[in-house]
Amino acid sequence: MAAKVYQFQPAGFSFERDKSGQYNLIPGEILRDYYNKVVHGSEIGPFIIKLYYNDDRLPLVIDDGIIVPMTDKEKSDLRRYGGEAFSDILLCHNFTIEKLTKIKKRLSDEADKASSDASFVLHKKNVYQRHTDEGYDVITLKVGNDRISCGWYDCYRTDKLGLEMSAFMLYALGFVNAEDEKHKELWKVCHNILPHSSELKDISIVDRIILDGMRKLILPNQKPIVFESETLW
């Protein structure tokens, strides 16, 4: 699986799709805006979003990446040198590729556990939050007969940051897929239930961040800088 690092650059607007072609992905610009302006995040934020089917099919990884705050010089170096520059940027945040790979694997495992947790499945909740003191936070939504989990690793191991980012990402995923008839149920859960069952702040702020981000993406005619490497998790 390729590791994806959003570089927070404006783009000629069009939604990137997940590898299965089923979902519009949340633009990195929108993730960055919420993480910076609302959560005031300043450290690396690994995340994963997975779909769990109500049958024997393997889970689908919808999105899998990291938000990395960078200086202008670091962005320039990443464009020029790719993986080598990325390793240096990780070290500036006290990360190594090996450490990041382990975190991403654990985050995926925690998402799996959350989606199959007995208290969630048996009590038929629509939203289930799973917080760990080690920084692996997951929110799972029941969407029809399936489930979607979003996991976030909070390196500061706070009580709420990881859960808030997971909730925001799920809400934003529902938002950018709301016009697709296949995902009406996802948007219904995200819009009507998630804000009242999670750590999301004022939903008007959430909507404004998403809409403002989409407007900014429409204006410039350049692609976002996205570094991908098959050598990571």
CSV table of C-alpha atoms in Angstrom, one decimal:
chain,number,residue,atom,x,y,z
A,1,MET,CA,0.0,0.0,0.0
A,2,ALA,CA,1.4,3.4,-0.9
A,3,ALA,CA,1.9,6.0,1.8
A,4,LYS,CA,0.3,9.3,1.0
A,5,VAL,CA,1.4,12.6,2.4
A,6,TYR,CA,-0.8,15.7,1.7
A,7,GLN,CA,1.2,18.8,1.0
A,8,PHE,CA,-1.6,21.3,1.5
A,9,GLN,CA,-1.4,23.0,-1.9
A,10,PRO,CA,-4.4,24.4,-3.8
A,11,ALA,CA,-5.5,22.5,-6.8
A,12,GLY,CA,-7.7,22.7,-9.9
A,13,PHE,CA,-10.8,21.3,-8.3
A,14,SER,CA,-11.8,17.7,-8.8
A,15,PHE,CA,-12.3,15.0,-6.3
A,16,GLU,CA,-9.7,12.2,-6.1
A,17,ARG,CA,-11.4,8.8,-5.8
A,18,ASP,CA,-10.4,5.9,-3.6
A,19,LYS,CA,-8.7,3.0,-5.4
A,20,SER,CA,-12.0,1.1,-5.7
A,21,GLY,CA,-13.7,4.1,-7.3
A,22,GLN,CA,-16.5,4.1,-4.8
A,23,TYR,CA,-15.8,7.2,-2.8
A,24,ASN,CA,-14.7,10.8,-3.3
A,25,LEU,CA,-11.7,11.4,-1.0
A,26,ILE,CA,-11.5,14.4,1.3
A,27,PRO,CA,-9.1,17.0,-0.3
A,28,GLY,CA,-5.9,17.4,1.7
A,29,GLU,CA,-6.5,21.2,1.8
A,30,ILE,CA,-9.6,20.7,3.8
A,31,LEU,CA,-8.0,18.3,6.2
A,32,ARG,CA,-5.1,20.8,6.7
A,33,ASP,CA,-7.5,23.7,7.4
A,34,TYR,CA,-9.4,21.9,10.1
A,35,TYR,CA,-6.2,20.4,11.7
A,36,ASN,CA,-4.5,23.8,11.7
A,37,LYS,CA,-7.3,26.3,12.3
A,38,VAL,CA,-9.7,24.4,14.6
A,39,VAL,CA,-7.7,21.7,16.3
A,40,HIS,CA,-4.4,23.7,16.2
A,41,GLY,CA,-2.4,20.6,15.4
A,42,SER,CA,1.3,21.0,15.1
A,43,GLU,CA,2.6,17.4,14.8
A,44,ILE,CA,2.4,14.6,12.4
A,45,GLY,CA,-1.1,13.1,12.2
A,46,PRO,CA,-1.4,9.5,10.7
A,47,PHE,CA,-4.9,8.4,9.8
A,48,ILE,CA,-6.8,5.6,8.1
A,49,ILE,CA,-10.4,5.2,6.9
A,50,LYS,CA,-11.7,1.6,6.3
A,51,LEU,CA,-15.0,0.2,5.1
A,52,TYR,CA,-16.2,-3.1,6.7
A,53,TYR,CA,-18.7,-5.1,4.7
A,54,ASN,CA,-21.4,-7.2,6.4
A,55,ASP,CA,-20.3,-10.3,4.5
A,56,ASP,CA,-17.1,-12.3,3.9
A,57,ARG,CA,-15.3,-9.5,1.8
A,58,LEU,CA,-12.1,-8.1,3.2
A,59,PRO,CA,-12.2,-4.5,4.5
A,60,LEU,CA,-11.7,-1.8,2.0
A,61,VAL,CA,-9.1,0.9,2.8
A,62,ILE,CA,-10.8,4.1,1.6
A,63,ASP,CA,-8.0,6.5,2.6
A,64,ASP,CA,-4.7,6.0,4.3
A,65,GLY,CA,-2.2,8.9,4.9
A,66,ILE,CA,-0.6,11.4,7.1
A,67,ILE,CA,-0.9,15.1,7.7
A,68,VAL,CA,2.6,16.6,8.0
A,69,PRO,CA,3.1,20.3,9.0
A,70,MET,CA,6.0,21.6,6.8
A,71,THR,CA,7.9,24.7,6.2
A,72,ASP,CA,8.2,26.1,2.6
A,73,LYS,CA,11.7,24.8,2.4
A,74,GLU,CA,10.6,21.3,3.4
A,75,LYS,CA,7.9,21.4,0.8
A,76,SER,CA,10.4,22.4,-1.9
A,77,ASP,CA,12.8,19.7,-0.8
A,78,LEU,CA,10.1,17.1,-1.0
A,79,ARG,CA,9.3,18.1,-4.5
A,80,ARG,CA,12.9,17.8,-5.5
A,81,TYR,CA,14.2,14.8,-3.5
A,82,GLY,CA,11.1,12.7,-2.6
A,83,GLY,CA,11.6,9.9,-0.2
A,84,GLU,CA,15.0,11.1,1.0
A,85,ALA,CA,13.6,14.5,2.0
A,86,PHE,CA,10.6,12.9,3.6
A,87,SER,CA,12.8,10.8,5.9
A,88,ASP,CA,14.5,14.1,7.0
A,89,ILE,CA,11.1,15.7,7.7
A,90,LEU,CA,10.0,12.8,9.8
A,91,LEU,CA,13.2,13.0,11.9
A,92,CYS,CA,12.5,16.7,12.6
A,93,HIS,CA,9.3,15.4,14.2
A,94,ASN,CA,11.1,12.6,16.1
A,95,PHE,CA,9.7,10.0,13.7
A,96,THR,CA,11.5,7.4,11.6
A,97,ILE,CA,10.0,5.5,8.7
A,98,GLU,CA,10.1,2.4,10.8
A,99,LYS,CA,8.3,4.1,13.7
A,100,LEU,CA,5.7,5.5,11.3
A,101,THR,CA,5.1,2.1,9.7
A,102,LYS,CA,4.5,0.5,13.1
A,103,ILE,CA,2.1,3.2,14.1
A,104,LYS,CA,0.1,2.8,10.8
A,105,LYS,CA,-0.1,-0.9,11.3
A,106,ARG,CA,-1.4,-0.5,14.9
A,107,LEU,CA,-3.8,2.2,13.8
A,108,SER,CA,-5.3,-0.2,11.2
A,109,ASP,CA,-5.5,-3.0,13.8
A,110,GLU,CA,-7.3,-0.6,16.2
A,111,ALA,CA,-9.8,0.3,13.5
A,112,ASP,CA,-10.5,-3.4,12.9
A,113,LYS,CA,-11.1,-4.0,16.6
A,114,ALA,CA,-13.4,-1.0,16.9
A,115,SER,CA,-15.6,-2.2,14.0
A,116,SER,CA,-16.1,-5.6,15.5
A,117,ASP,CA,-16.4,-4.6,19.2
A,118,ALA,CA,-19.3,-6.5,20.8
A,119,SER,CA,-20.8,-3.4,22.5
A,120,PHE,CA,-21.1,-1.7,19.2
A,121,VAL,CA,-22.4,-4.6,17.2
A,122,LEU,CA,-24.8,-6.0,19.8
A,123,HIS,CA,-26.3,-2.7,20.9
A,124,LYS,CA,-26.7,-1.6,17.3
A,125,LYS,CA,-25.2,1.9,17.9
A,126,ASN,CA,-24.8,4.2,14.9
A,127,VAL,CA,-21.7,5.8,16.3
A,128,TYR,CA,-19.0,4.2,18.4
A,129,GLN,CA,-15.9,6.0,19.8
A,130,ARG,CA,-12.9,4.0,20.9
A,131,HIS,CA,-10.2,6.0,22.8
A,132,THR,CA,-6.8,4.6,23.9
A,133,ASP,CA,-4.3,6.1,26.2
A,134,GLU,CA,-1.6,5.2,23.7
A,135,GLY,CA,-3.0,7.7,21.2
A,136,TYR,CA,-4.9,5.4,18.8
A,137,ASP,CA,-8.4,6.8,18.5
A,138,VAL,CA,-11.1,5.4,16.3
A,139,ILE,CA,-14.7,6.3,15.5
A,140,THR,CA,-16.9,3.8,13.7
A,141,LEU,CA,-20.2,4.5,11.9
A,142,LYS,CA,-22.9,2.0,11.2
A,143,VAL,CA,-24.0,2.7,7.6
A,144,GLY,CA,-26.8,0.4,6.5
A,145,ASN,CA,-25.4,-3.1,7.1
A,146,ASP,CA,-21.8,-2.0,6.8
A,147,ARG,CA,-19.4,0.0,9.0
A,148,ILE,CA,-16.9,2.7,8.3
A,149,SER,CA,-14.1,3.3,10.8
A,150,CYS,CA,-11.7,6.3,10.9
A,151,GLY,CA,-8.6,6.0,13.1
A,152,TRP,CA,-6.2,8.9,14.0
A,153,TYR,CA,-2.9,8.6,15.9
A,154,ASP,CA,-2.5,11.5,18.4
A,155,CYS,CA,1.2,11.6,19.3
A,156,TYR,CA,0.4,13.9,22.2
A,157,ARG,CA,-2.0,11.3,23.6
A,158,THR,CA,-4.6,13.8,24.6
A,159,ASP,CA,-8.2,12.9,25.5
A,160,LYS,CA,-10.0,14.5,22.5
A,161,LEU,CA,-7.8,15.5,19.6
A,162,GLY,CA,-7.7,12.1,17.9
A,163,LEU,CA,-11.4,11.6,18.4
A,164,GLU,CA,-12.2,15.0,17.0
A,165,MET,CA,-10.1,14.5,13.9
A,166,SER,CA,-11.6,11.1,13.3
A,167,ALA,CA,-15.1,12.6,13.6
A,168,PHE,CA,-14.3,15.5,11.3
A,169,MET,CA,-12.8,13.2,8.7
A,170,LEU,CA,-15.9,11.0,8.7
A,171,TYR,CA,-18.2,14.0,8.5
A,172,ALA,CA,-16.2,15.4,5.6
A,173,LEU,CA,-16.2,12.0,3.9
A,174,GLY,CA,-20.0,12.0,4.1
A,175,PHE,CA,-20.1,15.6,2.9
A,176,VAL,CA,-18.0,15.1,-0.3
A,177,ASN,CA,-20.1,12.0,-1.1
A,178,ALA,CA,-23.5,13.4,-0.3
A,179,GLU,CA,-24.5,13.9,-3.9
A,180,ASP,CA,-23.9,10.2,-4.7
A,181,GLU,CA,-27.1,8.2,-4.3
A,182,LYS,CA,-25.1,5.2,-3.1
A,183,HIS,CA,-23.9,7.2,-0.1
A,184,LYS,CA,-27.1,8.9,1.0
A,185,GLU,CA,-27.1,6.7,4.1
A,186,LEU,CA,-23.6,7.7,5.0
A,187,TRP,CA,-24.4,11.4,4.8
A,188,LYS,CA,-27.6,10.9,6.8
A,189,VAL,CA,-25.6,9.3,9.7
A,190,CYS,CA,-22.8,11.9,9.4
A,191,HIS,CA,-25.2,14.9,9.3
A,192,ASN,CA,-28.0,13.8,11.7
A,193,ILE,CA,-26.2,11.6,14.3
A,194,LEU,CA,-22.4,12.1,14.3
A,195,PRO,CA,-22.3,15.7,15.5
A,196,HIS,CA,-24.3,14.7,18.6
A,197,SER,CA,-22.3,11.5,19.3
A,198,SER,CA,-18.7,12.7,18.9
A,199,GLU,CA,-16.2,15.4,19.8
A,200,LEU,CA,-17.0,17.6,16.8
A,201,LYS,CA,-17.1,21.3,17.7
A,202,ASP,CA,-19.7,23.7,16.3
A,203,ILE,CA,-21.0,22.1,13.2
A,204,SER,CA,-21.3,25.5,11.5
A,205,ILE,CA,-17.5,25.8,11.8
A,206,VAL,CA,-17.1,22.3,10.3
A,207,ASP,CA,-19.3,23.1,7.3
A,208,ARG,CA,-17.5,26.5,6.7
A,209,ILE,CA,-14.1,24.8,6.8
A,210,ILE,CA,-15.3,22.3,4.2
A,211,LEU,CA,-17.0,24.8,1.9
A,212,ASP,CA,-14.2,27.3,2.1
A,213,GLY,CA,-11.7,24.6,1.3
A,214,MET,CA,-13.7,23.6,-1.7
A,215,ARG,CA,-14.0,27.2,-2.9
A,216,LYS,CA,-10.2,27.6,-2.6
A,217,LEU,CA,-9.6,24.4,-4.6
A,218,ILE,CA,-11.8,25.6,-7.4
A,219,LEU,CA,-9.8,28.8,-8.1
A,220,PRO,CA,-6.1,27.9,-8.7
A,221,ASN,CA,-5.4,25.6,-11.7
A,222,GLN,CA,-2.7,23.5,-10.3
A,223,LYS,CA,-2.6,20.0,-8.8
A,224,PRO,CA,-1.8,19.4,-5.1
A,225,ILE,CA,1.6,18.1,-4.3
A,226,VAL,CA,1.1,14.5,-3.1
A,227,PHE,CA,4.1,12.4,-2.3
A,228,GLU,CA,3.5,8.6,-2.4
A,229,SER,CA,5.9,5.8,-1.7
A,230,GLU,CA,5.6,2.1,-1.9
A,231,THR,CA,8.4,1.7,0.6
A,232,LEU,CA,6.2,2.8,3.5
A,233,TRP,CA,3.4,0.8,5.2
